Amino acid sequence: MLSLFRSSPRPGAGGQSGVLLTLAQCVPFLIALAVLTIELTPAHFIYTGPLLTAVPALAAVTMAPGRTALAVALALAVSVTTATYNQAWGTLQVYTNFLALALVSIAGFITSGAVRAYRRSELDQVRRIAVAAQEVILRPVPERLGPVRAASLCLAAGTGAQVGGDLYEAVQTRYGVRMIVGDVRGKGLNAMRAVAVALGAFRVVAYYEDDLVAVMNHCAAALRREAAVPGAYPEEALMEGFTTALIAQVPNDEPVVQLVNRGHPPPLALHEGRTRALVPASPLPPLGLEDLIAASREKPESYPLVPGDRLLLYTDGVIEARNPDNDFFPLPEVMESIGSSPIPQEFLEQLHEALIRHTGGHLADDVAMIIADRLEEESGTPVI
């Protein structure tokens, strides 16, 4: 989403799980501290062997191998320190404690490795299913659509098995080539359901609705109907749900591009080696926030797009990608450096490579892009 509409993470189930996990990871170290305190004070008559044995067991369940090894080392250090302080070397109790600590540590490492391998395998399988479902909904755009030559690209961020909320589509109609790019807030099944609903509405209405604003309104209405279905979404999803969207139309017989932008990053047009952002004169809020706008304000805006120009539609995962120095990805400069000579698919591949170099291969958000080159003359028969 645009940073204007981005909020801090909500204190939901995910946040609560993170807090609980952090607390659980502190428990082994608190136990070691408690044992050390007991053994170095007059309360050392309390038998602390079982308490110290719990340190590696709890660490193996809640921590990665590196931190588990640190907890085991701490437990050994506490055991050596207390045995030395209490002059207990040579007693059966000390050697029994060390043996129990070693056995529990070894068992913890073995169990932790097996559990992590199983979870990784399970996550990989869920991720493959999620990606397959996303690819069914987000199909590649055709290479040639009437007066434009097009290509698309969709990249998933490293977000586990969570599918993203980016959407795109391009279709050839009797009004020209119509394209949509959008970003549903959030991830997971709710976001993918919203993507399917918005794209389904666009793919139907784009062919018969002559008003570009009406096309956008049909997508918004479809999302509202879906959200209104009882039990379709959790309550928190209804409270947060909105979608930034941009619909572009390249007419068959006019050297322009017409845009309806609802809170989405403005597209970039490359003309004679220079890029310009097609910023709307009257910014509008995302879909789902229709109460904030007046119907009379919403109308398509036209910008020049002559043969030879290149148009790039994208989601905010592109411009908000950061490098290790926390610098944003310089999309206009990279677009100018690549130029207009490569065919659209090669252009997106070079843009992808530049994005990966900039981020070091770690995308923080999903990325979707459509590129459209305005050609000299129309090819094909418009769809009726």
CSV table of C-alpha atoms in Angstrom, one decimal:
chain,number,residue,atom,x,y,z
A,1,MET,CA,0.0,0.0,0.0
A,2,LEU,CA,1.0,3.6,-0.2
A,3,SER,CA,2.8,4.7,2.9
A,4,LEU,CA,0.1,7.3,3.4
A,5,PHE,CA,-2.4,4.5,4.2
A,6,ARG,CA,0.0,2.2,6.0
A,7,SER,CA,-0.5,1.8,9.7
A,8,SER,CA,1.5,0.1,12.5
A,9,PRO,CA,0.9,-3.6,13.0
A,10,ARG,CA,-2.3,-4.3,14.7
A,11,PRO,CA,-2.1,-6.1,18.1
A,12,GLY,CA,-3.8,-9.2,16.8
A,13,ALA,CA,-3.1,-12.9,17.0
A,14,GLY,CA,0.3,-12.5,15.2
A,15,GLY,CA,1.5,-9.8,17.7
A,16,GLN,CA,0.4,-11.8,20.7
A,17,SER,CA,2.2,-14.9,19.4
A,18,GLY,CA,5.4,-12.9,19.0
A,19,VAL,CA,5.2,-11.6,22.6
A,20,LEU,CA,4.5,-15.1,24.0
A,21,LEU,CA,7.4,-16.6,22.0
A,22,THR,CA,9.8,-13.8,23.3
A,23,LEU,CA,8.7,-14.5,26.9
A,24,ALA,CA,9.2,-18.3,26.3
A,25,GLN,CA,12.7,-17.7,25.0
A,26,CYS,CA,13.5,-15.7,28.2
A,27,VAL,CA,12.5,-18.6,30.5
A,28,PRO,CA,15.6,-20.7,30.2
A,29,PHE,CA,17.9,-17.8,31.0
A,30,LEU,CA,15.7,-16.8,33.9
A,31,ILE,CA,15.9,-20.4,35.3
A,32,ALA,CA,19.7,-20.3,35.0
A,33,LEU,CA,19.7,-17.0,36.8
A,34,ALA,CA,17.4,-18.3,39.5
A,35,VAL,CA,19.6,-21.4,40.0
A,36,LEU,CA,22.8,-19.2,40.3
A,37,THR,CA,21.1,-17.0,42.8
A,38,ILE,CA,19.9,-19.9,45.0
A,39,GLU,CA,23.3,-21.6,44.9
A,40,LEU,CA,25.3,-18.5,45.8
A,41,THR,CA,23.1,-17.6,48.8
A,42,PRO,CA,22.2,-19.3,52.0
A,43,ALA,CA,19.2,-20.8,50.2
A,44,HIS,CA,21.6,-23.3,48.4
A,45,PHE,CA,20.2,-26.1,50.5
A,46,ILE,CA,17.4,-26.3,47.9
A,47,TYR,CA,18.1,-29.0,45.3
A,48,THR,CA,18.4,-27.1,41.9
A,49,GLY,CA,19.5,-30.0,39.7
A,50,PRO,CA,16.1,-30.5,38.0
A,51,LEU,CA,15.7,-26.8,37.4
A,52,LEU,CA,19.0,-26.5,35.6
A,53,THR,CA,18.2,-29.5,33.5
A,54,ALA,CA,15.1,-27.7,32.2
A,55,VAL,CA,17.3,-25.0,30.6
A,56,PRO,CA,18.4,-26.9,27.4
A,57,ALA,CA,15.0,-28.6,27.1
A,58,LEU,CA,13.1,-25.4,27.0
A,59,ALA,CA,15.7,-23.7,24.8
A,60,ALA,CA,15.6,-26.5,22.2
A,61,VAL,CA,11.8,-26.0,21.9
A,62,THR,CA,11.7,-22.2,21.6
A,63,MET,CA,15.0,-21.2,20.0
A,64,ALA,CA,17.2,-21.7,17.0
A,65,PRO,CA,20.3,-24.0,17.3
A,66,GLY,CA,22.7,-21.1,17.9
A,67,ARG,CA,20.7,-19.7,20.9
A,68,THR,CA,20.1,-23.2,22.2
A,69,ALA,CA,23.8,-23.8,22.3
A,70,LEU,CA,24.2,-20.5,24.1
A,71,ALA,CA,21.6,-21.6,26.7
A,72,VAL,CA,23.4,-25.0,27.1
A,73,ALA,CA,26.7,-23.2,27.6
A,74,LEU,CA,25.1,-20.9,30.2
A,75,ALA,CA,23.7,-23.9,32.1
A,76,LEU,CA,27.1,-25.6,32.1
A,77,ALA,CA,28.8,-22.4,33.3
A,78,VAL,CA,26.3,-22.1,36.1
A,79,SER,CA,26.7,-25.7,37.1
A,80,VAL,CA,30.5,-25.4,37.2
A,81,THR,CA,30.3,-22.1,39.1
A,82,THR,CA,28.0,-23.4,41.8
A,83,ALA,CA,29.9,-26.6,42.2
A,84,THR,CA,33.1,-24.7,42.7
A,85,TYR,CA,31.6,-22.1,45.0
A,86,ASN,CA,29.9,-24.8,47.2
A,87,GLN,CA,33.1,-27.0,47.1
A,88,ALA,CA,30.9,-29.9,45.8
A,89,TRP,CA,33.3,-31.4,43.3
A,90,GLY,CA,33.8,-35.1,43.8
A,91,THR,CA,30.2,-35.7,45.0
A,92,LEU,CA,27.8,-38.0,43.3
A,93,GLN,CA,25.2,-35.2,43.1
A,94,VAL,CA,27.5,-33.0,40.9
A,95,TYR,CA,28.3,-35.7,38.4
A,96,THR,CA,24.7,-36.7,38.3
A,97,ASN,CA,23.7,-33.1,37.5
A,98,PHE,CA,26.3,-32.9,34.7
A,99,LEU,CA,25.2,-36.3,33.2
A,100,ALA,CA,21.5,-35.2,33.2
A,101,LEU,CA,22.4,-31.9,31.7
A,102,ALA,CA,24.4,-33.5,28.9
A,103,LEU,CA,21.7,-36.1,28.1
A,104,VAL,CA,18.9,-33.5,28.0
A,105,SER,CA,21.0,-31.2,25.9
A,106,ILE,CA,21.8,-33.9,23.3
A,107,ALA,CA,18.2,-35.1,23.2
A,108,GLY,CA,17.0,-31.5,22.8
A,109,PHE,CA,19.3,-30.8,19.9
A,110,ILE,CA,18.2,-34.0,18.1
A,111,THR,CA,14.5,-33.3,18.8
A,112,SER,CA,14.8,-29.7,17.8
A,113,GLY,CA,16.5,-30.6,14.5
A,114,ALA,CA,13.9,-33.2,13.6
A,115,VAL,CA,11.0,-30.9,14.4
A,116,ARG,CA,12.5,-28.0,12.5
A,117,ALA,CA,13.1,-30.2,9.4
A,118,TYR,CA,9.5,-31.4,9.6
A,119,ARG,CA,8.1,-27.8,9.9
A,120,ARG,CA,10.3,-26.6,7.1
A,121,SER,CA,9.1,-29.4,4.8
A,122,GLU,CA,5.5,-28.6,5.8
A,123,LEU,CA,6.0,-24.9,5.1
A,124,ASP,CA,7.6,-25.6,1.7
A,125,GLN,CA,4.5,-27.6,0.7
A,126,VAL,CA,2.1,-24.9,1.9
A,127,ARG,CA,4.2,-22.3,0.1
A,128,ARG,CA,4.0,-24.3,-3.2
A,129,ILE,CA,0.3,-24.6,-2.9
A,130,ALA,CA,0.0,-20.8,-2.2
A,131,VAL,CA,2.1,-19.9,-5.1
A,132,ALA,CA,0.2,-22.2,-7.4
A,133,ALA,CA,-3.1,-20.7,-6.4
A,134,GLN,CA,-1.7,-17.2,-6.9
A,135,GLU,CA,-0.4,-18.1,-10.4
A,136,VAL,CA,-3.9,-19.4,-11.4
A,137,ILE,CA,-5.5,-16.0,-10.5
A,138,LEU,CA,-2.6,-13.8,-11.8
A,139,ARG,CA,-2.1,-15.0,-15.3
A,140,PRO,CA,0.6,-13.4,-17.6
A,141,VAL,CA,-0.7,-10.7,-19.9
A,142,PRO,CA,-0.7,-11.4,-23.6
A,143,GLU,CA,2.4,-10.2,-25.5
A,144,ARG,CA,0.3,-8.2,-28.0
A,145,LEU,CA,-2.8,-6.3,-27.3
A,146,GLY,CA,-4.1,-4.0,-30.0
A,147,PRO,CA,-2.1,-0.8,-30.1
A,148,VAL,CA,0.4,-2.0,-27.4
A,149,ARG,CA,3.0,-4.6,-26.8
A,150,ALA,CA,2.9,-5.7,-23.2
A,151,ALA,CA,4.5,-7.9,-20.5
A,152,SER,CA,3.9,-8.6,-16.8
A,153,LEU,CA,6.0,-9.6,-13.8
A,154,CYS,CA,5.0,-10.8,-10.4
A,155,LEU,CA,7.5,-11.4,-7.6
A,156,ALA,CA,6.7,-12.8,-4.2
A,157,ALA,CA,8.4,-11.5,-1.1
A,158,GLY,CA,10.0,-13.8,1.5
A,159,THR,CA,6.9,-14.0,3.6
A,160,GLY,CA,6.6,-17.7,4.3
A,161,ALA,CA,3.4,-19.3,3.0
A,162,GLN,CA,1.5,-16.1,3.0
A,163,VAL,CA,0.2,-15.2,-0.5
A,164,GLY,CA,0.2,-11.5,-1.3
A,165,GLY,CA,-2.5,-9.0,-2.3
A,166,ASP,CA,-1.0,-7.6,-5.5
A,167,LEU,CA,-3.2,-7.8,-8.6
A,168,TYR,CA,-2.9,-7.0,-12.3
A,169,GLU,CA,-4.6,-7.7,-15.6
A,170,ALA,CA,-4.6,-6.4,-19.2
A,171,VAL,CA,-7.4,-7.0,-21.8
A,172,GLN,CA,-8.1,-5.8,-25.3
A,173,THR,CA,-11.6,-4.3,-25.7
A,174,ARG,CA,-13.4,-2.2,-28.3
A,175,TYR,CA,-12.5,0.9,-26.3
A,176,GLY,CA,-8.8,0.1,-26.4
A,177,VAL,CA,-6.4,-1.8,-24.1
A,178,ARG,CA,-7.5,-1.7,-20.5
A,179,MET,CA,-5.1,-2.5,-17.7
A,180,ILE,CA,-5.5,-2.7,-13.9
A,181,VAL,CA,-2.9,-2.8,-11.2
A,182,GLY,CA,-3.8,-2.9,-7.5
A,183,ASP,CA,-2.7,-3.8,-4.0
A,184,VAL,CA,-5.0,-5.3,-1.4
A,185,ARG,CA,-4.0,-4.5,2.1
A,186,GLY,CA,-2.6,-7.5,4.0
A,187,LYS,CA,-1.7,-11.0,3.0
A,188,GLY,CA,-3.1,-14.5,3.2
A,189,LEU,CA,-6.4,-16.0,2.1
A,190,ASN,CA,-8.4,-12.9,2.8
A,191,ALA,CA,-6.1,-10.8,0.5
A,192,MET,CA,-6.2,-13.4,-2.2
A,193,ARG,CA,-10.0,-13.6,-2.0
A,194,ALA,CA,-10.2,-9.9,-2.5
A,195,VAL,CA,-7.8,-10.1,-5.4
A,196,ALA,CA,-9.9,-12.7,-7.1
A,197,VAL,CA,-13.1,-10.6,-6.6
A,198,ALA,CA,-11.6,-7.4,-7.9
A,199,LEU,CA,-10.0,-9.1,-11.0
A,200,GLY,CA,-13.2,-11.1,-11.7
A,201,ALA,CA,-15.2,-7.9,-11.7
A,202,PHE,CA,-12.7,-6.1,-14.0
A,203,ARG,CA,-12.4,-9.0,-16.4
A,204,VAL,CA,-16.2,-8.9,-16.9
A,205,VAL,CA,-17.1,-5.3,-16.9
A,206,ALA,CA,-14.0,-4.0,-18.9
A,207,TYR,CA,-15.5,-5.4,-22.1
A,208,TYR,CA,-18.9,-3.6,-22.0
A,209,GLU,CA,-18.7,-0.5,-19.8
A,210,ASP,CA,-17.5,2.5,-21.8
A,211,ASP,CA,-16.9,4.7,-18.8
A,212,LEU,CA,-13.5,4.0,-17.2
A,213,VAL,CA,-14.7,5.4,-13.8
A,214,ALA,CA,-17.7,3.0,-13.9
A,215,VAL,CA,-15.3,0.1,-14.4
A,216,MET,CA,-13.5,1.1,-11.2
A,217,ASN,CA,-16.7,1.5,-9.4
A,218,HIS,CA,-17.8,-2.0,-10.4
A,219,CYS,CA,-14.6,-3.4,-8.9
A,220,ALA,CA,-15.3,-1.4,-5.7
A,221,ALA,CA,-18.9,-2.6,-5.5
A,222,ALA,CA,-17.8,-6.2,-6.0
A,223,LEU,CA,-15.4,-5.9,-3.0
A,224,ARG,CA,-18.1,-4.3,-0.9
A,225,ARG,CA,-20.5,-7.1,-1.7
A,226,GLU,CA,-17.9,-9.7,-0.9
A,227,ALA,CA,-17.1,-8.0,2.5
A,228,ALA,CA,-20.8,-7.9,3.3
A,229,VAL,CA,-21.3,-11.7,3.1
A,230,PRO,CA,-21.9,-12.9,6.7
A,231,GLY,CA,-18.8,-14.8,7.9
A,232,ALA,CA,-16.8,-14.2,4.7
A,233,TYR,CA,-14.1,-12.2,6.5
A,234,PRO,CA,-13.0,-11.9,10.1
A,235,GLU,CA,-14.1,-8.8,11.9
A,236,GLU,CA,-10.6,-7.2,11.8
A,237,ALA,CA,-10.3,-7.8,8.1
A,238,LEU,CA,-13.5,-5.8,7.5
A,239,MET,CA,-12.2,-3.0,9.6
A,240,GLU,CA,-8.9,-2.8,7.7
A,241,GLY,CA,-9.9,-3.8,4.2
A,242,PHE,CA,-9.1,-1.4,1.4
A,243,THR,CA,-7.5,-1.7,-2.0
A,244,THR,CA,-5.4,0.7,-3.9
A,245,ALA,CA,-6.1,0.4,-7.6
A,246,LEU,CA,-5.2,2.0,-10.9
A,247,ILE,CA,-7.0,1.5,-14.2
A,248,ALA,CA,-5.4,2.6,-17.5
A,249,GLN,CA,-6.8,2.7,-20.9
A,250,VAL,CA,-4.9,3.1,-24.2
A,251,PRO,CA,-7.4,3.9,-26.9
A,252,ASN,CA,-7.1,2.4,-30.3
A,253,ASP,CA,-7.0,5.7,-32.2
A,254,GLU,CA,-5.7,8.3,-29.8
A,255,PRO,CA,-2.1,8.9,-28.7
A,256,VAL,CA,-3.0,9.2,-25.0
A,257,VAL,CA,-3.5,7.1,-21.9
A,258,GLN,CA,-6.5,7.6,-19.7
A,259,LEU,CA,-6.2,6.9,-16.0
A,260,VAL,CA,-8.4,6.4,-13.0
A,261,ASN,CA,-6.2,6.3,-9.9
A,262,ARG,CA,-7.6,5.3,-6.5
A,263,GLY,CA,-4.7,5.8,-4.0
A,264,HIS,CA,-2.2,3.8,-6.1
A,265,PRO,CA,1.4,4.8,-7.0
A,266,PRO,CA,1.3,6.8,-10.2
A,267,PRO,CA,2.5,5.0,-13.4
A,268,LEU,CA,5.7,6.1,-15.2
A,269,ALA,CA,5.8,7.0,-18.8
A,270,LEU,CA,9.2,6.9,-20.7
A,271,HIS,CA,9.3,9.4,-23.5
A,272,GLU,CA,12.5,10.0,-25.5
A,273,GLY,CA,14.7,8.7,-22.8
A,274,ARG,CA,13.0,10.6,-19.9
A,275,THR,CA,10.5,9.4,-17.4
A,276,ARG,CA,7.6,11.3,-16.0
A,277,ALA,CA,5.2,10.3,-13.3
A,278,LEU,CA,1.5,10.5,-14.3
A,279,VAL,CA,0.4,12.0,-11.0
A,280,PRO,CA,-3.4,12.6,-10.7
A,281,ALA,CA,-4.5,16.2,-10.4
A,282,SER,CA,-7.1,15.2,-7.8
A,283,PRO,CA,-5.8,12.4,-5.6
A,284,LEU,CA,-8.5,9.9,-4.6
A,285,PRO,CA,-8.6,7.4,-1.7
A,286,PRO,CA,-8.4,3.6,-2.2
A,287,LEU,CA,-11.4,1.4,-2.9
A,288,GLY,CA,-13.3,0.8,0.3
A,289,LEU,CA,-13.0,4.4,1.4
A,290,GLU,CA,-15.6,5.8,-1.0
A,291,ASP,CA,-17.2,7.9,1.7
A,292,LEU,CA,-14.2,10.2,1.5
A,293,ILE,CA,-14.9,11.4,-2.1
A,294,ALA,CA,-17.6,13.1,-4.0
A,295,ALA,CA,-18.9,11.4,-7.1
A,296,SER,CA,-18.5,14.6,-9.2
A,297,ARG,CA,-14.8,14.7,-8.5
A,298,GLU,CA,-14.0,11.3,-10.0
A,299,LYS,CA,-13.3,11.3,-13.7
A,300,PRO,CA,-10.5,9.9,-16.0
A,301,GLU,CA,-7.4,11.9,-16.6
A,302,SER,CA,-5.6,11.9,-19.9
A,303,TYR,CA,-1.8,12.0,-20.6
A,304,PRO,CA,0.1,11.9,-23.9
A,305,LEU,CA,1.3,8.5,-24.9
A,306,VAL,CA,2.6,8.6,-28.5
A,307,PRO,CA,4.0,5.7,-30.5
A,308,GLY,CA,7.4,4.7,-29.1
A,309,ASP,CA,6.5,5.7,-25.5
A,310,ARG,CA,6.7,3.1,-22.7
A,311,LEU,CA,4.2,2.9,-19.9
A,312,LEU,CA,5.0,1.1,-16.6
A,313,LEU,CA,2.3,0.2,-14.0
A,314,TYR,CA,3.6,-1.2,-10.7
A,315,THR,CA,2.7,-1.8,-7.1
A,316,ASP,CA,4.4,-0.1,-4.1
A,317,GLY,CA,6.7,-3.1,-3.5
A,318,VAL,CA,8.9,-1.7,-6.3
A,319,ILE,CA,9.4,1.9,-5.1
A,320,GLU,CA,9.5,1.0,-1.4
A,321,ALA,CA,12.2,-1.6,-1.8
A,322,ARG,CA,15.2,-0.6,0.2
A,323,ASN,CA,18.9,-1.4,0.1
A,324,PRO,CA,21.1,-2.1,3.2
A,325,ASP,CA,21.6,1.7,3.6
A,326,ASN,CA,17.8,2.1,3.8
A,327,ASP,CA,17.6,3.9,0.4
A,328,PHE,CA,14.5,3.4,-1.7
A,329,PHE,CA,14.8,1.8,-5.2
A,330,PRO,CA,15.3,4.6,-7.8
A,331,LEU,CA,12.7,3.4,-10.2
A,332,PRO,CA,12.6,6.4,-12.6
A,333,GLU,CA,16.4,6.5,-12.9
A,334,VAL,CA,16.7,2.7,-13.5
A,335,MET,CA,13.9,2.9,-16.1
A,336,GLU,CA,15.8,5.6,-18.0
A,337,SER,CA,19.0,3.6,-17.8
A,338,ILE,CA,17.4,0.6,-19.4
A,339,GLY,CA,15.7,2.7,-22.0
A,340,SER,CA,13.0,1.7,-24.5
A,341,SER,CA,15.1,-0.5,-26.8
A,342,PRO,CA,14.5,-3.9,-25.1
A,343,ILE,CA,11.2,-5.6,-25.8
A,344,PRO,CA,8.9,-5.4,-22.8
A,345,GLN,CA,9.7,-8.8,-21.4
A,346,GLU,CA,13.4,-8.2,-21.5
A,347,PHE,CA,12.9,-4.7,-20.0
A,348,LEU,CA,11.1,-6.3,-17.0
A,349,GLU,CA,13.8,-8.9,-16.6
A,350,GLN,CA,16.5,-6.1,-16.5
A,351,LEU,CA,14.3,-4.2,-14.0
A,352,HIS,CA,14.0,-7.3,-11.9
A,353,GLU,CA,17.7,-7.8,-11.9
A,354,ALA,CA,18.3,-4.2,-10.8
A,355,LEU,CA,15.7,-4.6,-8.0
A,356,ILE,CA,17.3,-7.7,-6.7
A,357,ARG,CA,20.8,-6.1,-6.8
A,358,HIS,CA,19.4,-3.1,-4.9
A,359,THR,CA,17.7,-5.2,-2.1
A,360,GLY,CA,20.4,-7.8,-1.9
A,361,GLY,CA,17.9,-10.4,-2.9
A,362,HIS,CA,15.5,-9.7,0.0
A,363,LEU,CA,12.2,-8.2,-1.0
A,364,ALA,CA,10.2,-6.9,1.9
A,365,ASP,CA,6.9,-6.7,-0.1
A,366,ASP,CA,5.4,-8.4,-3.2
A,367,VAL,CA,6.0,-6.8,-6.6
A,368,ALA,CA,3.7,-6.7,-9.6
A,369,MET,CA,4.4,-4.8,-12.8
A,370,ILE,CA,2.8,-4.3,-16.3
A,371,ILE,CA,4.7,-2.6,-19.1
A,372,ALA,CA,3.0,-1.4,-22.3
A,373,ASP,CA,4.7,0.0,-25.4
A,374,ARG,CA,2.6,2.2,-27.6
A,375,LEU,CA,3.1,0.9,-31.2
A,376,GLU,CA,2.9,2.7,-34.5
A,377,GLU,CA,-0.3,1.1,-35.6
A,378,GLU,CA,-3.0,-1.1,-34.3
A,379,SER,CA,-3.0,-4.8,-34.9
A,380,GLY,CA,-5.9,-7.2,-34.4
A,381,THR,CA,-9.6,-6.9,-34.2
A,382,PRO,CA,-11.1,-5.1,-31.2
A,383,VAL,CA,-13.2,-7.3,-29.0
A,384,ILE,CA,-16.9,-6.5,-29.2
